[in-house]
Amino acid sequence: MSFLLRVQLPDSPGTLGAVATALGTVGADILSVDVVERGGGVAIDDLVVELPSGRLPDALITAAESIEGVEVDAVRPYAGILDTHRELELVEEIAAQPKSGLDLLAEGVPKIIRAGWAVVVEHRESGTRRLASSSAAPENPFTDLPWLPLERATVLDGEEDWIPETWKELGTELAATPLGKPGKALLVARPGGPNFRAAEVARLAHFAGIVAVVLDG
């Protein structure tokens, strides 16, 4: 089974290699590594690792944190290896099929930023409506979104009153960004975490801005 392991580690030569070696001692195989954020002598990395059946994910935490200065932010099941650098490919796909652009965006974004699901919503005087959803998005109606209209990309508070109880129970982390205009937004979720880092929110905003231009807002 594959897991997404988010770790904080000293940004120094050899540390990631030491983590890889430690994970190897519990039978974990690293499938991919993505640098999420770096600064102040600390790096935030996402590791997709495969663990033999019968091994508990707690073993990953114990192994990684056996290296001095390493802290595990989150570990969660992860379905397959996803390419975190297919923004251009997705933009080209949306440009080729603009009538299906929002659907392609909602389905493709979770694969780029390692999220569980995404929806595109729009706020009008008549109310809020869902314009597009990824296949894993919940069925909940998106009618009460007090954070719309949205001026800039942001992390949303997962304990706000508008959040459905089922999302809260899952510990769902949320981020949103305007899509061409403040009344239209892309909402992205990670049930069970990890939380969205500033660099990830900036990446989401940049990508949404490009897509909005392609779709003419």
CSV table of C-alpha atoms in Angstrom, one decimal:
chain,number,residue,atom,x,y,z
A,1,MET,CA,0.0,0.0,0.0
A,2,SER,CA,1.2,3.5,-0.8
A,3,PHE,CA,1.3,6.4,1.7
A,4,LEU,CA,2.0,10.1,1.4
A,5,LEU,CA,4.4,11.1,4.1
A,6,ARG,CA,5.0,14.8,4.7
A,7,VAL,CA,8.2,15.5,6.6
A,8,GLN,CA,10.0,18.6,8.0
A,9,LEU,CA,13.8,18.1,7.9
A,10,PRO,CA,17.0,20.1,8.2
A,11,ASP,CA,17.8,21.4,4.7
A,12,SER,CA,21.3,20.0,4.7
A,13,PRO,CA,23.2,17.5,2.5
A,14,GLY,CA,22.6,13.9,3.4
A,15,THR,CA,19.5,14.3,5.6
A,16,LEU,CA,17.0,13.1,3.0
A,17,GLY,CA,19.3,10.2,2.2
A,18,ALA,CA,19.3,9.3,5.9
A,19,VAL,CA,15.5,9.4,6.0
A,20,ALA,CA,15.4,7.1,3.0
A,21,THR,CA,17.7,4.7,4.6
A,22,ALA,CA,15.7,4.7,7.8
A,23,LEU,CA,12.5,4.1,5.9
A,24,GLY,CA,14.2,1.2,4.1
A,25,THR,CA,14.8,-0.5,7.4
A,26,VAL,CA,11.0,-1.0,7.9
A,27,GLY,CA,10.6,-2.2,4.3
A,28,ALA,CA,9.4,1.1,2.8
A,29,ASP,CA,10.2,1.9,-0.8
A,30,ILE,CA,10.2,5.6,-1.8
A,31,LEU,CA,8.3,6.1,-5.1
A,32,SER,CA,8.6,9.8,-5.4
A,33,VAL,CA,9.9,12.9,-3.6
A,34,ASP,CA,8.4,16.4,-4.0
A,35,VAL,CA,9.9,19.5,-2.4
A,36,VAL,CA,7.0,21.5,-1.1
A,37,GLU,CA,8.7,24.4,0.7
A,38,ARG,CA,12.2,25.4,1.6
A,39,GLY,CA,13.6,28.2,3.8
A,40,GLY,CA,15.1,29.1,7.1
A,41,GLY,CA,17.3,26.0,7.0
A,42,VAL,CA,14.2,23.7,6.9
A,43,ALA,CA,12.7,21.8,4.0
A,44,ILE,CA,9.2,20.4,3.7
A,45,ASP,CA,9.1,17.3,1.5
A,46,ASP,CA,6.3,15.0,0.4
A,47,LEU,CA,7.4,11.4,0.1
A,48,VAL,CA,5.2,8.8,-1.6
A,49,VAL,CA,6.2,5.5,-0.1
A,50,GLU,CA,5.1,1.9,-0.6
A,51,LEU,CA,4.8,-0.2,2.5
A,52,PRO,CA,4.6,-4.0,2.5
A,53,SER,CA,1.2,-5.5,3.4
A,54,GLY,CA,0.9,-6.1,7.1
A,55,ARG,CA,3.1,-3.2,8.1
A,56,LEU,CA,1.4,-0.3,9.9
A,57,PRO,CA,1.9,3.3,8.8
A,58,ASP,CA,3.1,4.2,12.3
A,59,ALA,CA,6.3,2.4,11.3
A,60,LEU,CA,7.0,5.1,8.8
A,61,ILE,CA,6.7,7.8,11.4
A,62,THR,CA,9.0,6.0,13.9
A,63,ALA,CA,11.6,5.4,11.2
A,64,ALA,CA,11.6,8.9,9.8
A,65,GLU,CA,11.7,10.6,13.2
A,66,SER,CA,14.7,8.4,14.2
A,67,ILE,CA,16.8,10.9,12.2
A,68,GLU,CA,17.8,13.9,14.2
A,69,GLY,CA,15.8,17.0,13.4
A,70,VAL,CA,13.1,15.2,11.3
A,71,GLU,CA,9.4,15.6,12.1
A,72,VAL,CA,6.5,13.9,10.4
A,73,ASP,CA,3.7,16.4,9.7
A,74,ALA,CA,1.2,13.8,8.3
A,75,VAL,CA,0.9,10.4,6.8
A,76,ARG,CA,-2.1,9.2,4.9
A,77,PRO,CA,-3.0,6.5,2.3
A,78,TYR,CA,-2.2,7.5,-1.2
A,79,ALA,CA,-3.6,6.0,-4.4
A,80,GLY,CA,-0.8,5.6,-6.9
A,81,ILE,CA,2.0,7.9,-8.1
A,82,LEU,CA,0.9,11.2,-9.5
A,83,ASP,CA,3.0,13.6,-11.5
A,84,THR,CA,3.3,17.0,-9.7
A,85,HIS,CA,4.7,18.7,-12.8
A,86,ARG,CA,1.9,18.2,-15.3
A,87,GLU,CA,0.5,21.8,-15.1
A,88,LEU,CA,1.5,22.5,-18.7
A,89,GLU,CA,-0.1,19.3,-19.9
A,90,LEU,CA,-3.3,20.1,-18.1
A,91,VAL,CA,-3.4,23.7,-19.5
A,92,GLU,CA,-2.9,22.3,-23.0
A,93,GLU,CA,-5.7,19.9,-22.4
A,94,ILE,CA,-8.0,22.6,-21.2
A,95,ALA,CA,-7.1,24.9,-24.1
A,96,ALA,CA,-8.0,22.1,-26.6
A,97,GLN,CA,-11.4,21.5,-24.9
A,98,PRO,CA,-12.5,24.8,-23.5
A,99,LYS,CA,-16.2,23.7,-23.2
A,100,SER,CA,-15.1,21.0,-20.8
A,101,GLY,CA,-12.4,23.2,-19.3
A,102,LEU,CA,-13.8,23.5,-15.7
A,103,ASP,CA,-14.4,19.8,-15.5
A,104,LEU,CA,-10.9,19.1,-16.7
A,105,LEU,CA,-9.5,21.6,-14.1
A,106,ALA,CA,-11.5,20.1,-11.2
A,107,GLU,CA,-10.4,16.6,-12.1
A,108,GLY,CA,-6.8,17.4,-12.8
A,109,VAL,CA,-5.8,19.8,-10.0
A,110,PRO,CA,-5.9,17.2,-7.2
A,111,LYS,CA,-3.3,15.1,-9.1
A,112,ILE,CA,-1.0,18.1,-9.4
A,113,ILE,CA,-1.1,19.3,-5.8
A,114,ARG,CA,-1.8,15.9,-4.1
A,115,ALA,CA,-5.3,16.6,-2.9
A,116,GLY,CA,-8.3,14.5,-2.4
A,117,TRP,CA,-10.8,16.4,-4.4
A,118,ALA,CA,-11.6,19.8,-6.0
A,119,VAL,CA,-14.7,21.8,-7.0
A,120,VAL,CA,-15.3,25.0,-9.0
A,121,VAL,CA,-17.9,27.2,-7.5
A,122,GLU,CA,-19.5,30.5,-8.4
A,123,HIS,CA,-21.3,33.1,-6.3
A,124,ARG,CA,-24.0,35.2,-7.8
A,125,GLU,CA,-26.8,37.4,-6.3
A,126,SER,CA,-29.1,34.4,-6.8
A,127,GLY,CA,-26.9,32.2,-4.7
A,128,THR,CA,-23.8,29.9,-4.9
A,129,ARG,CA,-23.6,27.0,-7.3
A,130,ARG,CA,-21.2,24.2,-8.2
A,131,LEU,CA,-19.8,24.5,-11.7
A,132,ALA,CA,-17.6,21.5,-11.8
A,133,SER,CA,-16.3,18.7,-9.5
A,134,SER,CA,-13.7,16.0,-9.5
A,135,SER,CA,-14.9,12.4,-9.3
A,136,ALA,CA,-14.0,12.1,-5.6
A,137,ALA,CA,-15.8,15.4,-4.5
A,138,PRO,CA,-18.5,15.0,-1.9
A,139,GLU,CA,-22.2,15.3,-2.8
A,140,ASN,CA,-22.8,18.1,-0.3
A,141,PRO,CA,-24.6,21.1,-1.9
A,142,PHE,CA,-22.3,24.1,-2.1
A,143,THR,CA,-24.8,26.8,-1.3
A,144,ASP,CA,-23.4,28.5,1.8
A,145,LEU,CA,-19.8,29.7,1.2
A,146,PRO,CA,-19.3,32.8,3.3
A,147,TRP,CA,-15.8,33.3,2.0
A,148,LEU,CA,-17.0,34.1,-1.5
A,149,PRO,CA,-16.3,36.4,-3.3
A,150,LEU,CA,-12.6,35.7,-2.8
A,151,GLU,CA,-9.9,38.3,-3.6
A,152,ARG,CA,-6.8,36.1,-3.2
A,153,ALA,CA,-5.8,32.5,-2.7
A,154,THR,CA,-6.0,31.4,0.9
A,155,VAL,CA,-6.1,28.5,3.3
A,156,LEU,CA,-9.6,28.1,4.8
A,157,ASP,CA,-10.4,27.3,8.4
A,158,GLY,CA,-11.7,23.7,8.4
A,159,GLU,CA,-13.7,24.4,11.6
A,160,GLU,CA,-15.9,27.2,10.3
A,161,ASP,CA,-19.7,26.8,10.7
A,162,TRP,CA,-20.3,26.3,7.0
A,163,ILE,CA,-18.1,23.2,6.9
A,164,PRO,CA,-20.1,20.0,6.8
A,165,GLU,CA,-19.6,17.8,9.9
A,166,THR,CA,-18.4,14.9,7.8
A,167,TRP,CA,-15.5,17.0,6.5
A,168,LYS,CA,-14.6,18.1,10.1
A,169,GLU,CA,-14.6,14.5,11.2
A,170,LEU,CA,-12.2,13.6,8.5
A,171,GLY,CA,-9.9,16.5,9.4
A,172,THR,CA,-10.3,18.0,5.9
A,173,GLU,CA,-7.7,20.7,5.0
A,174,LEU,CA,-9.0,23.3,2.5
A,175,ALA,CA,-7.6,25.9,0.2
A,176,ALA,CA,-9.2,28.1,-2.4
A,177,THR,CA,-8.2,30.6,-5.1
A,178,PRO,CA,-10.1,33.0,-7.3
A,179,LEU,CA,-10.6,31.7,-10.9
A,180,GLY,CA,-10.5,34.8,-13.1
A,181,LYS,CA,-12.9,36.8,-10.9
A,182,PRO,CA,-13.7,37.0,-7.2
A,183,GLY,CA,-17.1,35.4,-7.6
A,184,LYS,CA,-15.7,32.2,-9.1
A,185,ALA,CA,-13.3,30.0,-7.2
A,186,LEU,CA,-11.5,26.7,-7.2
A,187,LEU,CA,-11.8,24.9,-3.8
A,188,VAL,CA,-9.3,22.1,-3.1
A,189,ALA,CA,-9.5,19.6,-0.2
A,190,ARG,CA,-7.3,17.1,1.6
A,191,PRO,CA,-9.3,14.9,3.9
A,192,GLY,CA,-7.0,13.9,6.7
A,193,GLY,CA,-4.4,16.5,5.7
A,194,PRO,CA,-1.6,17.4,5.4
A,195,ASN,CA,-2.2,21.1,5.7
A,196,PHE,CA,-1.6,23.4,2.7
A,197,ARG,CA,1.7,25.2,2.9
A,198,ALA,CA,2.2,28.8,1.6
A,199,ALA,CA,4.2,27.6,-1.4
A,200,GLU,CA,1.4,25.2,-2.4
A,201,VAL,CA,-1.3,28.0,-2.1
A,202,ALA,CA,0.9,30.3,-4.3
A,203,ARG,CA,1.3,27.5,-6.8
A,204,LEU,CA,-2.5,26.9,-6.9
A,205,ALA,CA,-3.1,30.6,-7.4
A,206,HIS,CA,-0.6,30.9,-10.2
A,207,PHE,CA,-2.0,27.9,-12.0
A,208,ALA,CA,-5.6,29.1,-11.6
A,209,GLY,CA,-4.6,32.4,-13.0
A,210,ILE,CA,-3.2,30.8,-16.1
A,211,VAL,CA,-6.3,28.6,-16.6
A,212,ALA,CA,-8.6,31.7,-16.2
A,213,VAL,CA,-6.8,33.4,-19.0
A,214,VAL,CA,-7.1,30.3,-21.2
A,215,LEU,CA,-10.8,30.1,-20.5
A,216,ASP,CA,-11.2,34.0,-20.7
A,217,GLY,CA,-12.2,34.3,-17.0
